[in-house]
XYZ file of C-alpha atoms in Angstrom:
307
model
C 13.328 7.951 -27.701
C 10.319 10.114 -26.846
C 6.934 10.971 -28.352
C 7.930 14.607 -28.670
C 4.888 15.977 -30.526
C 2.244 13.665 -28.963
C 1.387 11.993 -32.275
C 1.851 8.469 -30.839
C 5.039 7.935 -32.864
C 8.496 7.619 -31.330
C 10.850 10.502 -32.044
C 14.572 10.797 -31.320
C 16.250 13.350 -29.056
C 20.033 13.602 -29.347
C 22.579 15.444 -27.203
C 25.659 16.503 -29.151
C 29.342 16.701 -28.166
C 29.255 20.480 -28.734
C 26.563 20.901 -26.065
C 23.576 21.393 -28.342
C 20.466 19.212 -28.572
C 18.379 18.206 -31.583
C 14.952 16.617 -31.895
C 14.440 14.326 -34.888
C 10.740 13.861 -35.612
C 9.408 10.562 -36.869
C 7.964 11.080 -40.352
C 6.936 7.458 -40.830
C 5.133 5.019 -38.496
C 5.706 4.052 -34.872
C 6.541 0.495 -35.955
C 9.002 1.603 -38.658
C 10.444 4.975 -37.607
C 12.118 7.274 -40.114
C 13.322 10.700 -39.045
C 13.546 14.188 -40.483
C 16.767 16.221 -40.604
C 16.449 17.377 -37.012
C 15.793 20.725 -35.323
C 17.909 22.388 -32.643
C 16.088 22.839 -29.351
C 16.142 26.455 -28.242
C 15.746 28.522 -25.076
C 14.809 32.151 -24.508
C 11.969 34.602 -24.804
C 9.862 34.621 -27.974
C 11.756 36.484 -30.703
C 15.138 36.109 -29.003
C 15.694 32.379 -28.730
C 19.096 30.730 -29.054
C 20.118 27.098 -29.355
C 20.388 25.304 -26.027
C 24.117 24.925 -25.342
C 25.404 23.276 -22.149
C 29.044 23.639 -23.191
C 29.983 20.073 -24.058
C 28.538 16.541 -24.137
C 24.833 17.260 -23.685
C 22.903 14.310 -22.215
C 19.195 15.199 -22.341
C 16.421 13.559 -20.356
C 12.749 14.322 -21.090
C 10.765 14.408 -17.828
C 7.882 16.309 -16.237
C 10.130 18.095 -13.710
C 7.492 20.305 -12.064
C 4.456 17.990 -12.290
C 2.418 20.212 -14.604
C 1.835 17.474 -17.183
C 4.217 18.908 -19.807
C 7.589 17.742 -21.167
C 10.540 19.456 -19.520
C 14.243 18.881 -20.218
C 16.873 17.818 -17.687
C 20.315 17.967 -19.289
C 23.702 16.768 -18.076
C 27.036 18.065 -19.356
C 30.810 17.679 -19.171
C 31.013 20.304 -16.404
C 29.091 18.008 -14.027
C 26.172 20.393 -13.639
C 22.564 19.478 -14.437
C 20.380 22.038 -16.168
C 16.578 22.154 -16.228
C 14.466 23.703 -18.980
C 10.813 24.111 -17.955
C 8.255 23.785 -20.753
C 6.148 26.951 -20.789
C 4.408 25.931 -23.990
C 2.151 22.932 -24.578
C 2.460 19.167 -24.755
C 2.666 19.313 -28.552
C 4.720 22.525 -28.890
C 7.294 22.833 -26.066
C 8.597 26.330 -25.284
C 11.716 26.695 -23.125
C 12.431 30.223 -21.875
C 14.924 29.954 -18.999
C 17.877 27.854 -17.880
C 17.828 26.590 -14.288
C 20.375 24.486 -12.416
C 19.530 21.554 -10.172
C 20.345 22.617 -6.626
C 22.355 20.778 -3.981
C 22.633 22.446 -0.600
C 21.562 25.809 -1.992
C 23.992 25.981 -4.922
C 24.267 24.423 -8.372
C 24.885 20.673 -8.157
C 28.175 19.372 -9.538
C 28.367 15.573 -9.632
C 31.600 14.079 -8.192
C 32.951 12.669 -11.445
C 31.735 15.518 -13.679
C 30.260 14.348 -17.025
C 26.761 14.379 -15.529
C 24.292 12.075 -17.283
C 21.128 12.161 -15.182
C 18.424 9.520 -14.906
C 15.387 10.988 -13.133
C 12.790 8.842 -11.345
C 11.545 7.903 -7.866
C 14.178 5.450 -6.650
C 13.459 5.325 -2.914
C 9.666 4.916 -2.974
C 8.817 8.222 -1.286
C 6.753 9.621 -4.185
C 9.415 12.178 -5.163
C 11.683 12.120 -8.205
C 15.359 11.428 -7.460
C 18.517 11.550 -9.586
C 20.885 8.742 -10.517
C 23.969 9.876 -12.377
C 27.181 8.563 -13.808
C 30.891 7.926 -13.230
C 30.757 6.063 -9.995
C 26.984 5.629 -9.935
C 25.720 8.331 -7.592
C 22.241 8.556 -6.053
C 20.739 11.904 -5.012
C 17.610 11.576 -2.872
C 15.062 14.351 -3.323
C 14.845 16.503 -0.174
C 12.174 18.785 -1.636
C 8.860 17.904 -3.241
C 8.031 16.003 -6.410
C 7.070 19.267 -8.125
C 10.073 21.228 -6.788
C 13.021 18.855 -6.296
C 16.040 19.876 -4.208
C 18.983 17.819 -3.033
C 21.334 17.926 -0.046
C 23.858 15.154 -0.647
C 24.486 11.875 -2.402
C 25.499 8.275 -1.849
C 27.310 5.788 -4.046
C 25.264 2.924 -5.486
C 26.735 -0.495 -4.678
C 26.688 -3.918 -6.329
C 27.422 -6.826 -3.982
C 28.563 -4.351 -1.338
C 31.081 -2.591 -3.602
C 30.495 0.881 -5.117
C 29.901 0.653 -8.860
C 32.955 2.314 -10.410
C 33.818 1.413 -13.993
C 37.517 1.384 -14.911
C 39.326 4.180 -16.701
C 37.331 7.174 -17.919
C 34.007 5.394 -18.184
C 31.786 8.057 -19.808
C 28.980 6.001 -18.322
C 25.311 6.799 -18.704
C 22.769 4.931 -16.544
C 19.365 3.800 -17.725
C 16.821 2.420 -15.239
C 14.113 -0.073 -16.170
C 12.699 -3.439 -15.148
C 14.986 -5.278 -17.597
C 14.336 -8.723 -16.100
C 10.576 -8.128 -15.679
C 10.647 -9.323 -12.063
C 9.065 -6.203 -10.537
C 12.413 -4.723 -9.397
C 14.315 -1.897 -10.979
C 17.550 -2.748 -12.788
C 20.299 -0.465 -14.082
C 21.901 -0.605 -17.526
C 25.174 1.295 -17.854
C 26.946 2.077 -21.091
C 30.643 2.954 -20.956
C 33.631 4.201 -22.909
C 34.826 0.636 -23.515
C 31.759 -0.024 -25.659
C 30.218 -2.537 -23.264
C 26.780 -2.315 -21.652
C 26.600 -3.643 -18.095
C 23.437 -4.833 -16.361
C 23.056 -4.472 -12.586
C 19.987 -6.476 -11.708
C 17.719 -5.523 -8.819
C 20.316 -3.208 -7.352
C 18.484 -2.509 -4.084
C 17.076 0.985 -4.513
C 13.582 -0.156 -5.442
C 11.302 2.528 -6.738
C 7.617 2.089 -7.479
C 8.377 -1.093 -9.368
C 9.488 -2.716 -6.130
C 7.706 -5.065 -3.808
C 4.435 -4.161 -2.103
C 4.695 -3.055 1.498
C 1.293 -4.564 2.266
C -1.828 -2.809 3.503
C -2.046 -0.950 6.763
C -4.148 -2.451 9.554
C -7.836 -2.214 8.727
C -7.293 -1.538 5.032
C -7.797 -4.108 2.309
C -5.081 -4.668 -0.265
C -5.244 -2.533 -3.378
C -6.807 -4.491 -6.245
C -7.608 -3.830 -9.895
C -10.211 -5.711 -11.882
C -9.828 -6.661 -14.651
C -6.055 -7.012 -14.781
C -4.752 -7.420 -17.503
C -7.185 -4.892 -18.960
C -8.216 -2.928 -22.016
C -9.241 -0.163 -22.284
C -9.747 0.461 -18.532
C -9.944 -1.119 -15.097
C -11.437 -0.445 -11.638
C -9.340 -0.070 -8.501
C -10.827 -1.229 -5.205
C -9.788 -0.923 -1.548
C -11.283 -0.282 1.899
C -10.422 2.542 4.324
C -11.126 2.124 8.037
C -11.247 5.915 8.489
C -11.379 9.035 6.301
C -7.927 9.536 4.828
C -5.979 11.314 2.132
C -5.395 8.872 -0.724
C -2.872 9.363 -3.482
C -3.097 6.763 -6.244
C -0.336 7.164 -8.833
C 0.427 5.188 -11.988
C 4.069 4.698 -13.008
C 5.689 3.181 -16.052
C 8.460 0.569 -15.839
C 11.103 3.312 -15.636
C 9.549 4.763 -12.501
C 8.082 7.842 -14.160
C 4.631 8.854 -12.979
C 2.294 8.893 -15.964
C -1.128 9.305 -14.314
C -2.662 10.399 -11.021
C -6.197 8.947 -10.810
C -6.756 10.032 -7.183
C -5.156 12.671 -4.974
C -7.578 13.762 -2.260
C -9.449 12.885 0.908
C -11.836 9.921 0.769
C -14.389 8.711 3.300
C -14.089 5.481 5.241
C -15.544 2.315 3.766
C -15.242 0.480 0.468
C -14.091 2.365 -2.624
C -14.271 1.413 -6.299
C -12.490 3.812 -8.651
C -12.816 3.319 -12.442
C -9.732 4.318 -14.428
C -9.734 4.660 -18.205
C -5.917 4.407 -18.646
C -5.433 8.059 -19.551
C -2.130 9.784 -18.822
C -1.587 13.139 -17.110
C -1.903 14.808 -20.518
C -5.344 13.263 -21.058
C -4.082 10.958 -23.794
C -4.442 7.132 -23.697
C -1.406 5.315 -22.348
C 0.470 2.908 -24.585
C 0.023 -0.826 -23.961
C 2.524 -2.309 -21.541
C 3.422 -2.891 -17.895
C 2.615 -0.213 -15.310
C 2.604 0.010 -11.532
C -0.156 1.464 -9.344
C 1.023 2.915 -6.033
C -1.492 3.904 -3.334
C -0.310 6.118 -0.459
C -2.296 6.905 2.704
C -1.384 7.970 6.230
C -1.063 4.274 7.051
C 1.607 3.511 4.458
C 1.948 2.629 0.802
C 1.533 -0.384 -1.427
C 2.257 -1.122 -5.065
C 0.732 -3.498 -7.589
C 1.583 -4.443 -11.147
C -0.764 -3.644 -14.036
C -0.823 -4.888 -17.625
C -2.514 -2.682 -20.192
C -3.349 -4.583 -23.360
C -3.674 -3.181 -26.857
């Protein structure tokens, strides 16, 4: 589900067995979705576009891959590779012109079990988007930047000290969220046997994880009011001039707003935030996480945006 055309109604993006992808636009309300007949997503230069085709078993993920505030596509496939389609259009009219491949060690990544089904979010709390993918659940830590991810290896995700490896040919696809609403990321995994498995608080805590506490001489990040509607004010104290990056993430670990990213003076700071996303549109009501990073460390707090 994704608000594809920024009309505040949930739309449906579907990857097909033949490798193509369709977007089904919601022609009714957000509360009672009904969809049109679907449109194939295409790639190429204007006037010479063709349907996106990853060969077989397309598994699309909508994400802002290069941090420009627009919807890009990250797509897994049966061949184990992960393709990226950068949106060169707008937030309401995406335009994909080239096919790129996620890189591992300087060449196109191929996940160990093939059948790549990527989940993209910051899993290790370093402010950079990582990849979790399927089969045996495999974690790729981002060795590049948040706007230009690169990868140099992977590790298997474990549950109770044992690598998660579903029996048979699992056709698994991971989905990360705070399912138990305890502030820790959980993993839901669908599989070829028709079951959905929940791995609760699996240990790779992204922005939804626990706070690391303030650095010496800095007060804890606070937001007042919280819960809030339509906005809130962040407050904290710096004991010296420092670069401050204050990011807002949703419960899936995707950054949705960046209220502050610059150098601030020492002393007390109060920063009003009107709950607007990176695209300038109001965020939907729900749970979010504010993460503040300085040279002294990082801390995270939970936010509740009311309707």
